[in-house]
């Protein structure tokens, strides 16, 4: 792993997993997502990872909605934009790629394999539903996997990669590292790689700190110093895994996509609140926070105006 001299904070603003019935603070409309992203950037986030939603919170692949969000962020900041290619398991591949194809961001997420990506358990915890779409949406994940086959990964690497977009390789299990190594051997995944270890999603690797250290060991074996590492855990383990990643020499990711909480039993009121918390932890470790310019240099990104 390339040890981070400065720690990049990525904020995943809204995602497609959590639903409005879980928290009144989840950004939904394009303006809400843009406002949340701008506040996270002001708090210290160098990268914002973007999904889009309809005003009622339903995840949407609509490039027009993404364009509105991105337009506001780039007009006011120099932050790195990271657009999802994962979308939601209910979306087709063409839908998942539509926004990234149109906007050609510096960075896009890349789920490194098909998997059971289950968050049906949300339904057990919600006592009052705000919208009719929510309950069937989360329950559907118990029977429908997220699909990202090798041909789909290769297609995305070739097409988006040709325009200069680089990738945040989201690895939900150790096998995903070996899948990434395959595409690196083909020359399609080009160093420096940004590996995002994802822990605590049902169907993927568990939120056990031994798993984080194991993932780094295997990534070191496969990629040497040709990669930067970041990690997050879903839900209550978010801050602990960010702290552990920074302590190991990696980067961190927070945001309401990954966790709705700021502490035990206390909902986060904003993405920026989570950024401020992890920033304080990282700085207490004696590590400076990366600016967007620092992130571009470390990850070999092309620059927002290119």
Coordinates of C-alpha atoms in Angstrom, one line a residue:
X1 CA 0.0 0.0 0.0
X2 CA 1.1 3.5 -0.7
X3 CA 1.1 5.0 2.8
X4 CA -0.9 8.2 2.9
X5 CA 1.1 11.2 3.8
X6 CA -2.2 13.1 3.8
X7 CA -5.5 11.3 4.4
X8 CA -8.3 11.6 1.7
X9 CA -11.8 11.9 3.1
X10 CA -14.5 10.6 0.8
X11 CA -18.1 11.3 1.6
X12 CA -20.8 9.1 0.2
X13 CA -23.7 11.5 0.3
X14 CA -26.9 9.5 -0.1
X15 CA -26.4 6.1 -1.8
X16 CA -29.2 3.8 -2.7
X17 CA -29.5 1.6 0.4
X18 CA -30.9 3.7 3.2
X19 CA -34.5 5.0 2.8
X20 CA -36.4 8.1 4.0
X21 CA -38.3 6.2 6.7
X22 CA -35.0 5.5 8.5
X23 CA -33.9 9.1 8.9
X24 CA -35.3 12.6 8.3
X25 CA -31.7 13.8 7.5
X26 CA -31.1 11.6 4.4
X27 CA -30.6 13.9 1.4
X28 CA -33.2 13.2 -1.3
X29 CA -33.8 15.8 -4.0
X30 CA -31.0 17.1 -6.3
X31 CA -30.7 20.3 -4.3
X32 CA -30.6 18.5 -1.0
X33 CA -27.8 16.2 -2.3
X34 CA -25.8 19.1 -3.7
X35 CA -26.3 21.1 -0.4
X36 CA -25.1 18.1 1.6
X37 CA -22.1 17.6 -0.7
X38 CA -21.1 21.3 -0.5
X39 CA -21.3 21.2 3.3
X40 CA -19.2 18.0 3.5
X41 CA -16.5 19.5 1.2
X42 CA -16.4 22.6 3.4
X43 CA -15.9 20.3 6.4
X44 CA -12.9 18.7 4.8
X45 CA -14.0 16.1 2.2
X46 CA -11.8 16.0 -0.9
X47 CA -14.0 13.5 -2.8
X48 CA -17.8 13.3 -2.9
X49 CA -19.3 10.0 -4.0
X50 CA -22.7 10.6 -5.7
X51 CA -25.9 8.7 -6.2
X52 CA -29.2 10.4 -7.1
X53 CA -32.8 10.1 -6.0
X54 CA -36.2 11.3 -6.8
X55 CA -37.7 13.9 -4.4
X56 CA -39.6 11.0 -2.6
X57 CA -36.2 9.3 -2.0
X58 CA -36.5 6.6 -4.7
X59 CA -33.0 5.9 -6.2
X60 CA -32.8 7.2 -9.8
X61 CA -30.3 6.7 -12.6
X62 CA -31.5 9.8 -14.4
X63 CA -28.5 11.7 -15.9
X64 CA -30.4 14.9 -15.7
X65 CA -30.6 14.7 -11.9
X66 CA -26.9 13.9 -11.6
X67 CA -26.1 16.8 -13.9
X68 CA -27.9 19.2 -11.7
X69 CA -26.1 17.9 -8.6
X70 CA -22.7 17.9 -10.2
X71 CA -23.2 21.3 -11.8
X72 CA -23.8 23.0 -8.4
X73 CA -20.8 21.2 -6.8
X74 CA -18.3 22.1 -9.6
X75 CA -19.5 25.6 -9.8
X76 CA -18.7 26.3 -6.2
X77 CA -15.8 23.9 -5.3
X78 CA -12.8 22.0 -6.8
X79 CA -13.7 18.8 -5.1
X80 CA -13.3 15.5 -6.9
X81 CA -16.5 14.0 -8.2
X82 CA -17.0 10.3 -7.9
X83 CA -20.2 9.0 -9.7
X84 CA -21.6 5.6 -9.0
X85 CA -21.7 2.9 -11.6
X86 CA -23.3 0.6 -9.1
X87 CA -26.6 2.5 -8.8
X88 CA -29.0 0.0 -7.2
X89 CA -29.5 -3.7 -7.8
X90 CA -33.0 -2.9 -9.3
X91 CA -31.4 -0.9 -12.2
X92 CA -30.2 -2.3 -15.5
X93 CA -26.6 -1.9 -16.5
X94 CA -27.4 0.8 -19.0
X95 CA -29.2 2.7 -16.3
X96 CA -26.4 2.4 -13.9
X97 CA -23.8 3.7 -16.4
X98 CA -25.9 6.5 -17.9
X99 CA -24.8 9.4 -15.6
X100 CA -21.1 8.5 -15.7
X101 CA -21.3 8.2 -19.5
X102 CA -22.8 11.6 -19.9
X103 CA -20.7 13.5 -17.3
X104 CA -17.4 11.6 -17.6
X105 CA -16.2 12.2 -14.0
X106 CA -12.6 12.1 -12.8
X107 CA -13.6 9.1 -10.7
X108 CA -16.3 6.5 -10.7
X109 CA -17.0 3.6 -8.4
X110 CA -16.6 0.0 -9.6
X111 CA -18.1 -2.9 -7.7
X112 CA -15.7 -5.8 -8.3
X113 CA -18.2 -8.6 -8.7
X114 CA -21.7 -9.9 -8.6
X115 CA -22.9 -10.6 -5.0
X116 CA -25.7 -11.0 -2.6
X117 CA -26.1 -7.4 -1.5
X118 CA -28.8 -7.7 1.2
X119 CA -30.4 -4.9 3.2
X120 CA -33.9 -6.4 3.6
X121 CA -33.3 -6.3 7.4
X122 CA -34.2 -2.6 7.2
X123 CA -37.8 -3.7 7.0
X124 CA -37.6 -5.3 10.5
X125 CA -36.6 -1.9 12.1
X126 CA -39.0 0.5 10.4
X127 CA -42.2 1.0 12.3
X128 CA -43.7 3.7 10.1
X129 CA -43.2 3.8 6.3
X130 CA -43.2 7.2 4.6
X131 CA -43.6 5.9 1.0
X132 CA -45.2 2.9 -0.6
X133 CA -42.1 2.0 -2.6
X134 CA -39.7 1.6 0.4
X135 CA -40.7 -1.8 1.9
X136 CA -40.8 -3.8 -1.4
X137 CA -37.6 -2.1 -2.4
X138 CA -35.6 -3.3 0.6
X139 CA -37.2 -6.7 0.8
X140 CA -36.4 -7.4 -2.9
X141 CA -32.7 -7.5 -2.0
X142 CA -33.2 -10.8 -0.2
X143 CA -34.0 -12.5 -3.5
X144 CA -32.3 -10.5 -6.2
X145 CA -28.5 -10.2 -6.3
X146 CA -26.4 -7.3 -7.4
X147 CA -25.0 -8.3 -10.8
X148 CA -21.6 -7.1 -12.1
X149 CA -20.2 -9.8 -14.2
X150 CA -16.7 -9.7 -15.7
X151 CA -17.9 -8.7 -19.1
X152 CA -19.7 -5.7 -17.5
X153 CA -16.7 -4.7 -15.6
X154 CA -14.5 -5.0 -18.7
X155 CA -17.0 -3.0 -20.7
X156 CA -17.0 -0.2 -18.1
X157 CA -13.3 -0.1 -17.7
X158 CA -12.8 0.2 -21.5
X159 CA -15.5 2.7 -22.3
X160 CA -15.3 5.1 -19.3
X161 CA -11.5 4.5 -19.0
X162 CA -11.0 5.8 -22.5
X163 CA -12.3 9.2 -21.5
X164 CA -9.9 9.5 -18.6
X165 CA -12.2 8.4 -15.8
X166 CA -10.4 6.4 -13.1
X167 CA -12.0 4.1 -10.7
X168 CA -12.6 3.5 -7.0
X169 CA -12.5 -0.3 -6.9
X170 CA -15.1 -1.3 -4.3
X171 CA -14.1 -4.7 -2.8
X172 CA -16.7 -6.4 -0.7
X173 CA -14.7 -9.6 -0.1
X174 CA -11.1 -10.9 -0.6
X175 CA -12.1 -12.6 -3.9
X176 CA -12.8 -9.1 -5.3
X177 CA -9.1 -8.3 -4.9
X178 CA -8.2 -11.3 -7.1
X179 CA -10.8 -10.1 -9.6
X180 CA -9.1 -6.7 -9.6
X181 CA -5.7 -8.3 -10.1
X182 CA -7.0 -10.1 -13.2
X183 CA -8.1 -6.8 -14.8
X184 CA -4.8 -5.2 -13.7
X185 CA -2.9 -8.0 -15.6
X186 CA -5.0 -7.2 -18.6
X187 CA -3.9 -3.6 -18.4
X188 CA -7.5 -2.3 -17.9
X189 CA -7.1 -1.4 -14.2
X190 CA -4.2 0.9 -14.2
X191 CA -2.1 1.9 -11.1
X192 CA -2.2 3.7 -8.8
X193 CA -5.3 1.8 -7.9
X194 CA -7.8 3.1 -5.4
X195 CA -9.1 0.1 -3.5
X196 CA -12.1 0.8 -1.3
X197 CA -12.6 -2.0 1.3
X198 CA -16.3 -2.4 2.1
X199 CA -17.2 -4.3 5.3
X200 CA -20.4 -5.2 7.0
X201 CA -22.8 -5.6 4.1
X202 CA -24.8 -8.8 4.3
X203 CA -23.5 -11.0 1.5
X204 CA -20.0 -9.5 1.7
X205 CA -17.1 -9.6 4.2
X206 CA -18.0 -8.9 7.8
X207 CA -17.2 -5.9 9.9
X208 CA -14.4 -7.6 11.8
X209 CA -11.2 -5.6 12.2
X210 CA -9.2 -8.8 11.5
X211 CA -10.8 -8.8 8.0
X212 CA -9.6 -5.3 7.3
X213 CA -6.0 -6.2 8.2
X214 CA -6.3 -9.4 6.1
X215 CA -7.6 -7.4 3.1
X216 CA -4.6 -5.1 3.3
X217 CA -2.2 -8.0 3.5
X218 CA -3.7 -9.7 0.4
X219 CA -3.7 -6.4 -1.5
X220 CA -0.1 -5.8 -0.5
X221 CA 0.7 -9.3 -1.9
X222 CA -1.1 -8.7 -5.1
X223 CA -0.4 -5.0 -5.8
X224 CA 2.7 -4.0 -3.7
X225 CA 2.9 -0.2 -3.7
X226 CA 0.7 0.2 -6.7
X227 CA -2.4 1.0 -4.7
X228 CA -3.9 3.4 -2.2
X229 CA -6.3 1.9 0.3
X230 CA -9.5 3.2 1.9
X231 CA -12.1 1.5 4.0
X232 CA -15.5 1.9 5.5
X233 CA -18.0 -0.3 7.3
X234 CA -21.7 -0.1 7.0
X235 CA -23.7 1.1 10.0
X236 CA -22.4 1.4 13.5
X237 CA -18.9 0.3 12.7
X238 CA -18.3 3.2 10.3
X239 CA -16.1 5.4 12.5
X240 CA -14.1 2.5 13.9
X241 CA -13.2 1.2 10.5
X242 CA -12.3 4.7 9.2
X243 CA -10.0 5.1 12.2
X244 CA -8.4 1.7 11.6
X245 CA -7.8 2.5 7.9
X246 CA -6.1 5.8 8.7
X247 CA -4.0 4.2 11.4
X248 CA -2.8 1.6 8.9
X249 CA -1.8 4.3 6.5
X250 CA -4.9 4.4 4.4
X251 CA -7.7 6.8 3.6
X252 CA -11.3 7.0 4.9
X253 CA -14.9 7.2 3.8
X254 CA -17.9 8.4 5.7
X255 CA -21.4 9.6 4.7
X256 CA -25.1 8.8 5.1
X257 CA -24.9 6.3 2.3
X258 CA -22.9 4.0 4.6
X259 CA -24.3 4.9 8.1
X260 CA -27.1 7.1 9.3
X261 CA -25.5 7.4 12.7
X262 CA -23.0 9.7 14.5
X263 CA -22.9 7.8 17.8
X264 CA -24.7 5.0 19.7
X265 CA -28.4 5.5 19.2
X266 CA -28.0 9.0 17.7
X267 CA -28.8 9.8 14.1
X268 CA -26.3 12.0 12.2
X269 CA -27.9 15.3 11.2
X270 CA -25.7 15.7 8.2
X271 CA -22.9 14.3 6.1
X272 CA -20.7 17.2 7.3
X273 CA -21.2 16.1 10.9
X274 CA -19.6 12.7 10.1
X275 CA -16.8 14.4 8.1
X276 CA -16.0 16.7 11.1
X277 CA -15.9 13.7 13.4
X278 CA -13.6 11.5 11.3
X279 CA -11.4 14.6 10.5
X280 CA -10.9 15.2 14.2
X281 CA -9.9 11.5 14.7
X282 CA -7.4 11.6 11.8
X283 CA -5.9 14.8 12.9
X284 CA -5.5 13.4 16.4
X285 CA -3.5 10.6 14.8
X286 CA -1.1 13.3 13.6
X287 CA -2.2 12.9 10.0
X288 CA -3.0 16.0 7.8
X289 CA -6.2 16.0 5.7
X290 CA -5.8 15.9 1.9
X291 CA -7.2 18.7 -0.2
X292 CA -8.8 18.0 -3.6
X293 CA -5.5 18.9 -5.3
X294 CA -3.7 16.5 -3.0
X295 CA -6.2 13.7 -3.9
X296 CA -5.7 14.3 -7.6
X297 CA -1.9 14.0 -7.3
X298 CA -2.1 10.9 -5.2
X299 CA -4.7 9.1 -7.4
X300 CA -3.4 10.4 -10.7
X301 CA -6.7 12.0 -11.6
X302 CA -6.9 14.2 -14.7
X303 CA -8.3 17.3 -13.0
X304 CA -11.8 18.7 -12.9
X305 CA -11.5 21.0 -15.9
X306 CA -10.1 18.4 -18.3

